[in-house]
Each structure stands twice: as C-alpha cells, then as structure tokens.
Coordinates of C-alpha atoms and ligand atoms in Angstrom, one line a residue:
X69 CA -22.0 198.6 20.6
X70 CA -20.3 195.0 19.7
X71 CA -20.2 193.8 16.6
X72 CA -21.2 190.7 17.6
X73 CA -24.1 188.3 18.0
X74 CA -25.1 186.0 20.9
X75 CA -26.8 182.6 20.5
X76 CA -28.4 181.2 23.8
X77 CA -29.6 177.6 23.8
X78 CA -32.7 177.5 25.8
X79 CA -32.1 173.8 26.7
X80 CA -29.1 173.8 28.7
X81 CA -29.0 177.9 28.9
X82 CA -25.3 177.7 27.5
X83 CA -24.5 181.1 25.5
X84 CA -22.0 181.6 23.2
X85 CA -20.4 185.4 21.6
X86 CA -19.5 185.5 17.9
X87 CA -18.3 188.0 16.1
X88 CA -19.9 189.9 13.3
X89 CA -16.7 189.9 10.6
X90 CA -17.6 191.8 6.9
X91 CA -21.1 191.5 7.5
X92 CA -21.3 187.6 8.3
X93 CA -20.6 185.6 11.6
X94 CA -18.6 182.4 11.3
X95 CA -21.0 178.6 11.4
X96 CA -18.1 177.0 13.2
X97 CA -19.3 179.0 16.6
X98 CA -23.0 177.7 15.9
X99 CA -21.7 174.1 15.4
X100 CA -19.8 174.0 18.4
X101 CA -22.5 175.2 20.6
X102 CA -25.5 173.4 18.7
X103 CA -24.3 170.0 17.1
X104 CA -26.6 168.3 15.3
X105 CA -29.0 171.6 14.8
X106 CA -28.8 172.2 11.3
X107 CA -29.4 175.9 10.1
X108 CA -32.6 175.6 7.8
X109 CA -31.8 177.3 4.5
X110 CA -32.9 175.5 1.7
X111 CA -32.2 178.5 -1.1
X112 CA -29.1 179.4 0.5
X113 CA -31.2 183.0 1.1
X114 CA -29.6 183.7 4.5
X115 CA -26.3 181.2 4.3
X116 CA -22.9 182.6 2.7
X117 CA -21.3 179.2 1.0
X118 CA -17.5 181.3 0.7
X119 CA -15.8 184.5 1.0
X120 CA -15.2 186.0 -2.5
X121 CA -13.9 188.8 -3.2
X122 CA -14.4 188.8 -7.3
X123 CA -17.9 190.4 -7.1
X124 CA -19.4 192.8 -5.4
X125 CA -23.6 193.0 -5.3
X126 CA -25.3 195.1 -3.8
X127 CA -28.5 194.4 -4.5
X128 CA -30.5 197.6 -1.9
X129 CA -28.5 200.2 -3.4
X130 CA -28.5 198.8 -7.4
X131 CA -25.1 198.2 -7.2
X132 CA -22.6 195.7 -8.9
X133 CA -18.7 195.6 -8.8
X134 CA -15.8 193.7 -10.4
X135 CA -13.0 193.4 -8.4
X136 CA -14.4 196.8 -6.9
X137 CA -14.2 198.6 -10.2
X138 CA -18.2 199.7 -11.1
X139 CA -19.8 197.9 -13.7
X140 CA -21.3 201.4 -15.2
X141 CA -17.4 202.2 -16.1
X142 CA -16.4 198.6 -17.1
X143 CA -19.2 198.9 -19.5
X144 CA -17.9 202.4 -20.3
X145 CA -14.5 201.8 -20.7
X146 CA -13.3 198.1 -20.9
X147 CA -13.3 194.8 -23.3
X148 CA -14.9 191.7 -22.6
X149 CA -11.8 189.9 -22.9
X150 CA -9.9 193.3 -20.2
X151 CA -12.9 192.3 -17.4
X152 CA -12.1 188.3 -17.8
X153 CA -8.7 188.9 -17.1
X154 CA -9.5 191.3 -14.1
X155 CA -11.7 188.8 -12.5
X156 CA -9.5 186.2 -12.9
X157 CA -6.5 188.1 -12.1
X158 CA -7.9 190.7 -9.8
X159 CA -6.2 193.8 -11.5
X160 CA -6.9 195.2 -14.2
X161 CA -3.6 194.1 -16.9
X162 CA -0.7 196.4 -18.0
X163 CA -0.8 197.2 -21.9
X164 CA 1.4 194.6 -22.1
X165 CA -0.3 191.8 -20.4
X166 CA -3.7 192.3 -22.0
X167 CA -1.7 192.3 -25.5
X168 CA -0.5 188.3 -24.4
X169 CA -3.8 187.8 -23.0
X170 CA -5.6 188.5 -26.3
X171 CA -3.3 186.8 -28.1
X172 CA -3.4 183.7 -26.0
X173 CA -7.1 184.0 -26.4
X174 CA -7.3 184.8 -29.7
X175 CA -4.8 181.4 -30.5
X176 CA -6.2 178.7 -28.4
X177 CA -10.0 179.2 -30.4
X178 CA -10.0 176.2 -32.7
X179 CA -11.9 173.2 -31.6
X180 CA -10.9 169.1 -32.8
X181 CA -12.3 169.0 -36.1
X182 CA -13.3 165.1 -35.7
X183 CA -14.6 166.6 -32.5
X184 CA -17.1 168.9 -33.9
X185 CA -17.7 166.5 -37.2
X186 CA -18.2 163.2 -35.0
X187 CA -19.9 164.7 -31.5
X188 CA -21.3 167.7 -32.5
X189 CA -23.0 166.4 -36.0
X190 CA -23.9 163.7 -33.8
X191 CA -27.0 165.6 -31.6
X192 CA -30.3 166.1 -33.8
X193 CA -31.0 168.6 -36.4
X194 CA -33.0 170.7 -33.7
X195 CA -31.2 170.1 -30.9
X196 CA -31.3 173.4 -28.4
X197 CA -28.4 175.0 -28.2
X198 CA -27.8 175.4 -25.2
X199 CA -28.2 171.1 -24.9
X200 CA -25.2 171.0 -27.1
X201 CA -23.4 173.7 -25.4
X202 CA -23.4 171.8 -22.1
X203 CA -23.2 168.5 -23.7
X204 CA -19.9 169.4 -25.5
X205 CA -18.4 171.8 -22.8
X206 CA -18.3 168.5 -21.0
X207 CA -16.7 166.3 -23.7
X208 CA -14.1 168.6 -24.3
X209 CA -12.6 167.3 -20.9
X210 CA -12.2 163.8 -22.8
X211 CA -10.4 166.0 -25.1
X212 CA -7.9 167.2 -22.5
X213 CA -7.7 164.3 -20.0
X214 CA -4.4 166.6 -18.3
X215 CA -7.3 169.3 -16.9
X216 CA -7.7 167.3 -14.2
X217 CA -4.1 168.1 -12.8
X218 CA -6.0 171.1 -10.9
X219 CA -3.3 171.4 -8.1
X220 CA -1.0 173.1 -10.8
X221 CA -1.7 176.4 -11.4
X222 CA 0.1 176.7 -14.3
X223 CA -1.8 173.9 -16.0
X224 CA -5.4 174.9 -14.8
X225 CA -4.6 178.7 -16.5
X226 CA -4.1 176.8 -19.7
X227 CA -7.3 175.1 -19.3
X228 CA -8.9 178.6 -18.4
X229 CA -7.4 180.0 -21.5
X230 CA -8.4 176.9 -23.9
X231 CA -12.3 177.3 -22.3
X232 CA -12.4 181.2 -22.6
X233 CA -11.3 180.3 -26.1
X234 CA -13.3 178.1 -27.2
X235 CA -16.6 178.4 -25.7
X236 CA -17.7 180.5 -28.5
X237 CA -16.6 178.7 -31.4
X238 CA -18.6 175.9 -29.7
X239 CA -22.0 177.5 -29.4
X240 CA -21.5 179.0 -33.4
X241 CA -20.8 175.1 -34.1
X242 CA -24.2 174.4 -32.5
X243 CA -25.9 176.8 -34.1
X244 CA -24.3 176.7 -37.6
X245 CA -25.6 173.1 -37.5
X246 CA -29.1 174.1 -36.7
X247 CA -29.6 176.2 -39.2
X248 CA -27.3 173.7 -42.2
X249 CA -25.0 176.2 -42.4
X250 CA -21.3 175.1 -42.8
X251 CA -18.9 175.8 -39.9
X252 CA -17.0 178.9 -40.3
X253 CA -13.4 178.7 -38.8
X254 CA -12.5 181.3 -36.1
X255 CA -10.4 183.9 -37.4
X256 CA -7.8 185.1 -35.2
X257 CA -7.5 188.7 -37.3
X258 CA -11.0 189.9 -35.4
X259 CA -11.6 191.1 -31.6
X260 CA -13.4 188.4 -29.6
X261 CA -16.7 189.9 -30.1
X262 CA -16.4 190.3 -33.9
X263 CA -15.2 186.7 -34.3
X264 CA -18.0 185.3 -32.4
X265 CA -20.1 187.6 -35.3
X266 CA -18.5 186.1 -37.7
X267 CA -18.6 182.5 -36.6
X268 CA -22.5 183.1 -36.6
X269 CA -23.2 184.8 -39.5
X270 CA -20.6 184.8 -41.9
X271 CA -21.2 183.4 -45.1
X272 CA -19.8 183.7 -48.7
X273 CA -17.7 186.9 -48.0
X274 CA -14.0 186.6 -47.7
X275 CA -13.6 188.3 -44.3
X276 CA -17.3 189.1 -41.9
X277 CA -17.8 192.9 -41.5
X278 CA -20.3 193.9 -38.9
X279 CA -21.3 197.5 -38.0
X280 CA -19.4 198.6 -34.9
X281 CA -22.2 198.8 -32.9
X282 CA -23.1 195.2 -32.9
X283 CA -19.7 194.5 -31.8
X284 CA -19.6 196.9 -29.3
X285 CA -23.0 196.0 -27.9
X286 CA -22.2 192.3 -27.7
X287 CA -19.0 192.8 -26.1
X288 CA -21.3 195.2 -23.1
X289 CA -23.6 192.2 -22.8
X290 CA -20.4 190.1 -22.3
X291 CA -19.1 192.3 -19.9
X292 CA -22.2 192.6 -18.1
X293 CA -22.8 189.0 -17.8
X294 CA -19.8 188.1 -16.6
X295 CA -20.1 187.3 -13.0
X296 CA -22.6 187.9 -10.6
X297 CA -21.2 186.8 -7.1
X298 CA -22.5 183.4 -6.1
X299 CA -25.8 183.5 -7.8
X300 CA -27.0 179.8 -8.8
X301 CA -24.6 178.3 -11.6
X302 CA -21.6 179.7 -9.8
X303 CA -22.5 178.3 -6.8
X304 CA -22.5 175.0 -8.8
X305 CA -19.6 175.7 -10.7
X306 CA -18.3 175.9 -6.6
X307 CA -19.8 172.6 -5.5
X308 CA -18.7 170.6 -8.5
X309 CA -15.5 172.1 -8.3
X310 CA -14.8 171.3 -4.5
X311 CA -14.9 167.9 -5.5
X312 CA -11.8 168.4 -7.8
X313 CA -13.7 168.0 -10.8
X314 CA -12.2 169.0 -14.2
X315 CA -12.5 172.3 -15.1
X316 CA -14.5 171.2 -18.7
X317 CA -16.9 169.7 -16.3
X318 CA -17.2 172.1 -13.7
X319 CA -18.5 174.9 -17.0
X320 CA -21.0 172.4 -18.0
X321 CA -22.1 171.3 -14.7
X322 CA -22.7 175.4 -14.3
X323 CA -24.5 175.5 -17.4
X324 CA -26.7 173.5 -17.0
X325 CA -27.8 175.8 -13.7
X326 CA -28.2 178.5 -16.4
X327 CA -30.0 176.6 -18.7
X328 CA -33.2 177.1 -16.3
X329 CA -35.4 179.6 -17.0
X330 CA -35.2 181.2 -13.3
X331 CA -31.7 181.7 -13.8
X332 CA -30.0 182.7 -17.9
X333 CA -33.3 181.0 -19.2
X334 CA -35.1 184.5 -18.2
X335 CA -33.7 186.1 -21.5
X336 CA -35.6 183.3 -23.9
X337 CA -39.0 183.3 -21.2
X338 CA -38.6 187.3 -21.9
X339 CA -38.7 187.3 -25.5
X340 CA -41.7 184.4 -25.7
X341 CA -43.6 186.4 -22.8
X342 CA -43.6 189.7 -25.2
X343 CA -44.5 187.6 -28.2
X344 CA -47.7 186.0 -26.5
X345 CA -48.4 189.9 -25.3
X346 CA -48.3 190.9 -28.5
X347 CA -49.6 194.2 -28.5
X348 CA -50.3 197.2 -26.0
X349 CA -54.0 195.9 -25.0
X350 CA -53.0 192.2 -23.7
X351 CA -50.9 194.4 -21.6
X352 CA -53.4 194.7 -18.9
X353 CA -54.7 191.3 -18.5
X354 CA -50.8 189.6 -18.6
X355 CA -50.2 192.4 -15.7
X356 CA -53.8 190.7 -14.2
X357 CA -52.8 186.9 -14.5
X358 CA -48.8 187.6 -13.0
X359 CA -50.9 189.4 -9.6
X360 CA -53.5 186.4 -9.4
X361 CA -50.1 183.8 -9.3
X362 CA -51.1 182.4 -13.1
X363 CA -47.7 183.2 -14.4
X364 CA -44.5 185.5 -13.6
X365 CA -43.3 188.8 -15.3
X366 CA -40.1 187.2 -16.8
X367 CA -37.0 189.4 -16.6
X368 CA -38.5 191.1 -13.5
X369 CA -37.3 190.4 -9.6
X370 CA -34.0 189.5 -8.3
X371 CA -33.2 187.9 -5.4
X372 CA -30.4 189.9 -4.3
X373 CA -31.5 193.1 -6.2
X374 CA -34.1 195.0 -4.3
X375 CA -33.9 198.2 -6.6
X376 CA -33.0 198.1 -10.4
X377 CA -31.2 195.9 -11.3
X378 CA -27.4 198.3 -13.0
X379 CA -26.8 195.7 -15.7
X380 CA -30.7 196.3 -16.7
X381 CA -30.1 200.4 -17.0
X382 CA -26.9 199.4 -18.9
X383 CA -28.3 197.1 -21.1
X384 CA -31.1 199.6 -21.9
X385 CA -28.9 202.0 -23.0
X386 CA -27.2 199.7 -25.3
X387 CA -30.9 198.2 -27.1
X388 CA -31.4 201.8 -28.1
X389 CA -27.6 202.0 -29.8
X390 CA -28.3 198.8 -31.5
X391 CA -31.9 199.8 -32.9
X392 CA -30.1 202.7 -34.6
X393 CA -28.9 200.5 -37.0
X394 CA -31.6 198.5 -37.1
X395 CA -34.5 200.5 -36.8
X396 CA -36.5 199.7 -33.9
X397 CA -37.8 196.6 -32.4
X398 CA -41.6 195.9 -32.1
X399 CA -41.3 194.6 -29.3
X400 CA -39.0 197.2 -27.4
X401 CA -42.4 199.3 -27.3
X402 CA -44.4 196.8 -25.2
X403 CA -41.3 196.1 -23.2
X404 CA -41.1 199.6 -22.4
X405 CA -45.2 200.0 -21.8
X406 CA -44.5 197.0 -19.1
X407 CA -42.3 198.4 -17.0
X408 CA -44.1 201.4 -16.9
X409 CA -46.9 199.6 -16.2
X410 CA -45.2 197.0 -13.4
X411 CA -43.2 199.9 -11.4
X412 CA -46.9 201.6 -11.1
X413 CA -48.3 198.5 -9.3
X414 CA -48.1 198.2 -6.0
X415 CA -47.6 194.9 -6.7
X416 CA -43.9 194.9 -7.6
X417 CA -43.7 197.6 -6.0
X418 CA -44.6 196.2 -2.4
X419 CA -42.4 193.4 -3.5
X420 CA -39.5 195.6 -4.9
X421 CA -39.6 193.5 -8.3
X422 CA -37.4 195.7 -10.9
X423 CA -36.4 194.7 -14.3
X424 CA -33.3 192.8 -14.4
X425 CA -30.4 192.1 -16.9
X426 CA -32.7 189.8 -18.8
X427 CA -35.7 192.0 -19.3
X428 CA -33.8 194.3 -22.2
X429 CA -31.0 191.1 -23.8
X430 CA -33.0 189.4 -25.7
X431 CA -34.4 192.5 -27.6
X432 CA -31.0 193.3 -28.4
X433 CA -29.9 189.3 -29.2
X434 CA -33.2 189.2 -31.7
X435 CA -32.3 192.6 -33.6
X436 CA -28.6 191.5 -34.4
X437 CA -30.0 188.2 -35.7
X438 CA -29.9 185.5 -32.5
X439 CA -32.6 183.1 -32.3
X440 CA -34.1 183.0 -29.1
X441 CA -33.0 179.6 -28.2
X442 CA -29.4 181.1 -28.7
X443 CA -30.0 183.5 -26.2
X444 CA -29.1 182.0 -22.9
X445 CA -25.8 180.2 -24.7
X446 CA -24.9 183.9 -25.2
X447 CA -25.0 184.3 -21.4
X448 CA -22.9 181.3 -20.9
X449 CA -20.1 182.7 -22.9
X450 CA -20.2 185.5 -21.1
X451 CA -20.2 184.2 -17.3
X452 CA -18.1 181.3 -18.7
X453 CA -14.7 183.9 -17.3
X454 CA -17.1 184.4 -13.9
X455 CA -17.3 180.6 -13.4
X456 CA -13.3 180.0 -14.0
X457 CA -12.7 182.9 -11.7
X458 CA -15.1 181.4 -8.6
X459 CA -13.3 177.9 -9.4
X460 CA -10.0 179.2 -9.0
X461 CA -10.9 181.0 -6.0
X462 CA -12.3 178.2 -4.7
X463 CA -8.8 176.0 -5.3
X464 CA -7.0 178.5 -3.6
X465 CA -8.7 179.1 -0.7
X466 CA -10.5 175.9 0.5
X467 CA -9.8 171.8 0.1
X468 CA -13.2 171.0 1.7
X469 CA -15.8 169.6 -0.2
X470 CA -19.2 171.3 -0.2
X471 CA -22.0 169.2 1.9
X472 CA -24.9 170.6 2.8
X473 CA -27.2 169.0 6.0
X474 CA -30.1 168.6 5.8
X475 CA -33.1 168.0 8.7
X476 CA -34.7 164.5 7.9
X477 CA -38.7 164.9 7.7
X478 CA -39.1 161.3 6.6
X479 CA -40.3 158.3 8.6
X480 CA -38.3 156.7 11.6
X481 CA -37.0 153.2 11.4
X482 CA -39.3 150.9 10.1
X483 CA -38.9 147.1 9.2
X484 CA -39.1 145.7 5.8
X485 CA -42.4 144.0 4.8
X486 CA -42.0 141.5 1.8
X487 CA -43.6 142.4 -1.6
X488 CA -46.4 139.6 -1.0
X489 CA -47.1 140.8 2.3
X490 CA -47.8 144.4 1.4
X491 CA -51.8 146.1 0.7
Ligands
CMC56 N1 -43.3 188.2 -11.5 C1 -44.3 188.2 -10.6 N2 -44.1 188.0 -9.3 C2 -42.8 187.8 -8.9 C3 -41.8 187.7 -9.8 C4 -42.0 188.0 -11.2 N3 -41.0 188.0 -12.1 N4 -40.6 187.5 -9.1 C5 -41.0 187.4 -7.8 N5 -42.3 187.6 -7.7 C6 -43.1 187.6 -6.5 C7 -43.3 186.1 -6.0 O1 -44.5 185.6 -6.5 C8 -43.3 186.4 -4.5 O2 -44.6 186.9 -4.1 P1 -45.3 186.5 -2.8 O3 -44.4 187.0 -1.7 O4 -46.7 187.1 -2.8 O5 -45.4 184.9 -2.8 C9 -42.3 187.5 -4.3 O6 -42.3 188.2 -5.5 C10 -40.9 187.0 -3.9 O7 -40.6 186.1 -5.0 P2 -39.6 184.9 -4.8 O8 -40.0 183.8 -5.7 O9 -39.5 184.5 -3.3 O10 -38.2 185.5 -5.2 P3 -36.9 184.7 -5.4 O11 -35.8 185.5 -4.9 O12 -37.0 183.3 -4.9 O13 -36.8 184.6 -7.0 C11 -36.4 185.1 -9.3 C12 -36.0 185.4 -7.8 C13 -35.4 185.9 -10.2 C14 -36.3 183.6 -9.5 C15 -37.8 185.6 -9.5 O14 -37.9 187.0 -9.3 C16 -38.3 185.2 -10.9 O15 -38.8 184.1 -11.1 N6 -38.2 186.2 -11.9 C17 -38.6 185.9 -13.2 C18 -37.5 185.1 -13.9 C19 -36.3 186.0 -14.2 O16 -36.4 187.1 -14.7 N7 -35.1 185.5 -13.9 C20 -33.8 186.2 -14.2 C21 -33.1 186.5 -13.0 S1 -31.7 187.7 -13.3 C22 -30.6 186.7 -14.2 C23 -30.0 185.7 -13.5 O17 -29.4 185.9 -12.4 O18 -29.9 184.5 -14.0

C-alpha cells in the first residue's frame, strides 16, 4: 500500500500524489494544485505549524517524551536544570557539562536592582502575579538591548542562560511584593529548586532550609512542565519568534498564552473549582452542571491526550510525597472522589476526558505554601526552558515568518456612505 495521499480537484479533475512523510503530508503539494483554497483550521487541530523533534506526545497511548527519553524516568531520575539542558541541547550532558551548566545558571540569577526597585515596585500592591511576570519578562529586553542579535548563536545561549536564570528570582520579586515582604537575594550555594524556596519564603534565618521533599517535588513539577510539543504558548513563543523578536519578548509573548485559564491557568481554575465544591455532597450537582454545558471540570480533557494524561499519574504520585510532611490536604479527598466520579460517567468517558497535569499541581503548590494566583507563574518557570528550546529550533531551521490565511466571510466591496448619509 502507498504511503501516500491523493487530492482530486473536482473542478478541473487535475489529481495530484503526496507523500505521507513521519505521519504528515507536505502543504506545498496542496498549494500548488489548489491556490487560493485555504485549509480551514482555525485551532490548528489538524495543521502541523513545524517539525520538532524536542517533544514527543502521544496523546492515544498516554505518552510523553523529551528528546525520546520518557518522562516517567526523567521524573525518576533527572534535575530540572539536567532536562533544560537536554531539550535545548538534545542530549543529555556529560558530568562535566551539567557541572558548567549549573554553574552558569546558578551565576547569571541576579536581576538590576533599580530594575526590580523602579519597575517592579512600580505595579500595584495586588497586582497578579503572573501580570508582573509577563510584564517584566518583557522589560528585561530593554535591559539587554544586544538579545536581539538572534543570528549569533553564541549570543542567544547567553540570553537563554540569563532567562533560565532569572525567571525565578522574577516571579519571587512579584510575590515578595505582594505579600510586603522584603526581596530576598538569590543564593547561589542552593540547587535551583531550593533557591526558588528560598526566594519565596525565606525570612529571618541566615540560610532557608526546606524539607527535601519540597525540593524534590518542585523540581518533578518543573520537569514535568517543561515542554509539551507545540501546545498554545509554544506555538506563540514560535510565531513571535519567526518575526526575529527578542528572546525577552518572545517568553512574555508565550506567557501571556499561559496566563489563560484553558492553557497554565487550569492549575488556579482547579484549585477555585474544589473550593466552590467544598465537600463530598456538592460533588454530584458540580458533576450535573459540567454535563448540562454550565461550566467545565477544570484540570480534565486534553486536546492531544485521549487517555491520562503521564504528567497527571506523575504528579499524583508526588502530592502524596508532599502530604507526608504536611499531613494531608482537604482538598486532595474531593479531588480524588471527582475523578472517580468523572471516569464513571459516560460523559468523559464518551469524550475520553482524563485528568491532566493540572488537575493534581495546585494541591501540591497550596500544601508547600503557594498562593493560588502563584500557581500558573510556577508553570511558566518551568516551560520557560521548553519555550527557549522551540525558539531555537525555530532559528535554526526556518527564516519564514509564520502567516496564517484565512477565508474571508465578510461583505464584498461596498462604497463608503458619509456619516450624515447613514440610518
Ligand atoms: N469539562 C467538561 N467537558 C469538557 C471538558 C471539561 N474539562 N473538556 C472538554 N469537554 C467537552 C467539551 O464540552 C466537548 O463536548 P461536546 O463534544 O459535547 O461539545 C468535548 O469535551 C470536546 O471538548 P473541546 O472543547 O473540543 O476540547 P478542546 O481540545 O478544544 O479543549 C481543553 C481542550 C484542555 C481546553 C479542554 O479540555 C478544557 O477546557 N479543559 C479544562 C481546562 C484545563 O484543564 N486545561 C488544562 C489543559 S492541560 C495544561 C495545558 O496544556 O496548559
């Protein structure tokens, strides 16, 4: 059997033969034999925008890979700061490599302190976080005007390191200044995970101690949040990048994608769905109002996972290690009485709705401390590394700039009636 498609235009009867190559066919055969016949796919559900090869998801089976290494033993085995470097790199580093890489991290941390006095003091007391995350990611570029020299590669790994750096010191700044708290300075004798700890929550004591689990379960949400093939903000972080925008740009541009709650807002919609639930016999009726349309079960459905989602299973795993030390989370019970209650109904069931890597975060986030609104900035630090890896692939293999079609549904010519004129 070919591994190839035909396309007949019924008009004229012409035919044309394309190949079928990794699972996708090429546009430029369609656009040769159909100009002017724009493929119809507004949520990109049926359109690849690249070739990648950082991510692997496979969303029938449940599966997810960087760089074809499983997440299950990422999460088992690696650092945060190990699978940045992998998907940026596309191997995993040497012992030597990840030592510079860690110390080039762990040095470049420290933001501009007029920066974070003048700008960041600047937003008001109860700002969301995530408003000055993006807001700030963006000013940084004014910070480093050379980032826009994105044809050396040299230079843009500097930027890449600089952003990895210093996207967490920049959400602690925001929340630190929420909450009156004074800033606390990074401290390059931590891990990435325990600094970002200590940022947050540090206060009189001359050097933050956490338990180990917290840092280990915040460096497996890292790890697990780090890219996701070209899900919404990366495909942003693609189209603002084709356009040789600055890298600082490019981050905030992506997100503000994740700042939606269909996209890394699901973690905050999660936590405020449970609350309103409240206890085991609102259950029912919330199950009631998500099948008659009224509202959605956040942290549930994916449009590329049709089975559960791996990070969810992961992330699960990890709640329970944190609620060890903390004793357990009201809410992790109602969670848990959901999904029961969801992968009974043939409603998600017919429509293969599984939790996903939101529906367990924000239990975890909330018993180490994080306000809600904190939540999805958390995210952002993580896919921050997924982002830089996409716009890098992006520079590397393609000079075009993204421009979608579209087909025109509005009115034909018309001619221009004068204001007086007009009923
Ligand atoms: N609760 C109830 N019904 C749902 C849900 C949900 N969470 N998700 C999808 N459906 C229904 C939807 O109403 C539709 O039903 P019908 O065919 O009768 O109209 C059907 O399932 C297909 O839904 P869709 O809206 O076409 O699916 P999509 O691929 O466009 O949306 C989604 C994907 C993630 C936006 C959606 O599932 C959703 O809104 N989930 C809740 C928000 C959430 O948890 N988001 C986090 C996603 S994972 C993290 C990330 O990647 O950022």
């Amino acid at each position: 059997m070919p591994e190839s498609i035909t396309i007949t235009d019924n008009r004229t009867g012409e035919s044309i033969e394309v190949p079928i190559v990794e699972g996708g066919v090429d546009a430029a055969a369609w656009r040769k034999l159909l100009p002017n016949v724009w493929f119809l796919d507004p949520s990109f559900s049926t359109t690849a925008a690249t070739t990648s090869a950082i991510s692997e998801v496979d969303g029938e089976n449940g599966i997810l890979r960087y760089r074809g290494y499983p997440i299950e033993q990422l999460a088992e085995h690696s650092t945060f700061l190990e699978v940045a470097y992998l998907l940026l790199y596309g191997e995993l580093p040497t012992s030597g490599e990840y030592d510079v890489w860690v110390h080039e991290i762990t040095h470049h941390t420290f933001i501009h302190e007029r920066f974070r006095k003048r700008f960041m003091e600047s937003f008001l007391h109860d700002a969301h976080p995530m408003g000055m995350f993006v807001s700030t990611i963006a000013a940084l570029s004014t910070f480093y005007p050379e980032a826009k020299d994105i044809e050396d590669p040299e230079n843009r790994m500097h930027q890449i390191v600089r952003l990895i750096a210093k996207v967490p010191t920049v959400a602690a700044a925001g929340f630190r200044f929420n909450t009156g708290m004074p800033f606390v300075y990074p401290d390059n004798n931590l891990d990435f995970a325990t600094n970002f700890l200590s940022m947050m929550f540090k206060i009189a004591e001359p050097t933050y101690q956490c338990d180990p689990a917290f840092a280990r379960a915040l460096d497996l949400l890292l790890i697990t949040h780090a890219d996701h093939g070209q899900n919404c903000s990366t495909s942003t972080a693609r189209v603002v990048g084709s356009a040789h925008t600055d890298p600082y740009s490019v981050i905030s541009a992506a997100a503000c994608s994740l700042y939606g709650p269909r996209h890394g807002g699901a973690n905050q919609a999660v936590m405020e769905m449970l609350y309103d639930i409240g206890s085991y016999e609102n259950i029912d009726p919330f199950i009631k109002a998500v099948k008659a349309g009224e509202t959605r079960l956040m942290g549930f459905g994916h449009r590329v996972y049709k089975n559960y989602d791996p990070r969810a299973r992961i992330i699960k795993q990890a709640a329970y290690d944190v609620f060890e030390v903390t004793g357990s989370n009201p809410l992790l019970d109602i969670a848990l009485k959901l999904e029961e209650v969801a992968l009974a109904d043939d409603y998600f069931v017919s429509r293969r709705l599984y939790p996903n890597v939101d529906f367990y975060s924000g239990l975890i986030y909330q018993s180490m401390g994080f306000p809600t609104d904190m939540f999805t900035v958390l995210f952002a630090i993580a896919r921050t590394a997924g982002w830089l890896a996409h716009w890098v692939e992006l520079l590397e293999q393609d000079s075009r700039i993204a421009r979608p079609r579209q087909v025109y549904t509005g009115s034909q010519e018309r001619t221009y009636t004068p204001i007086n004129q007009r009923s």
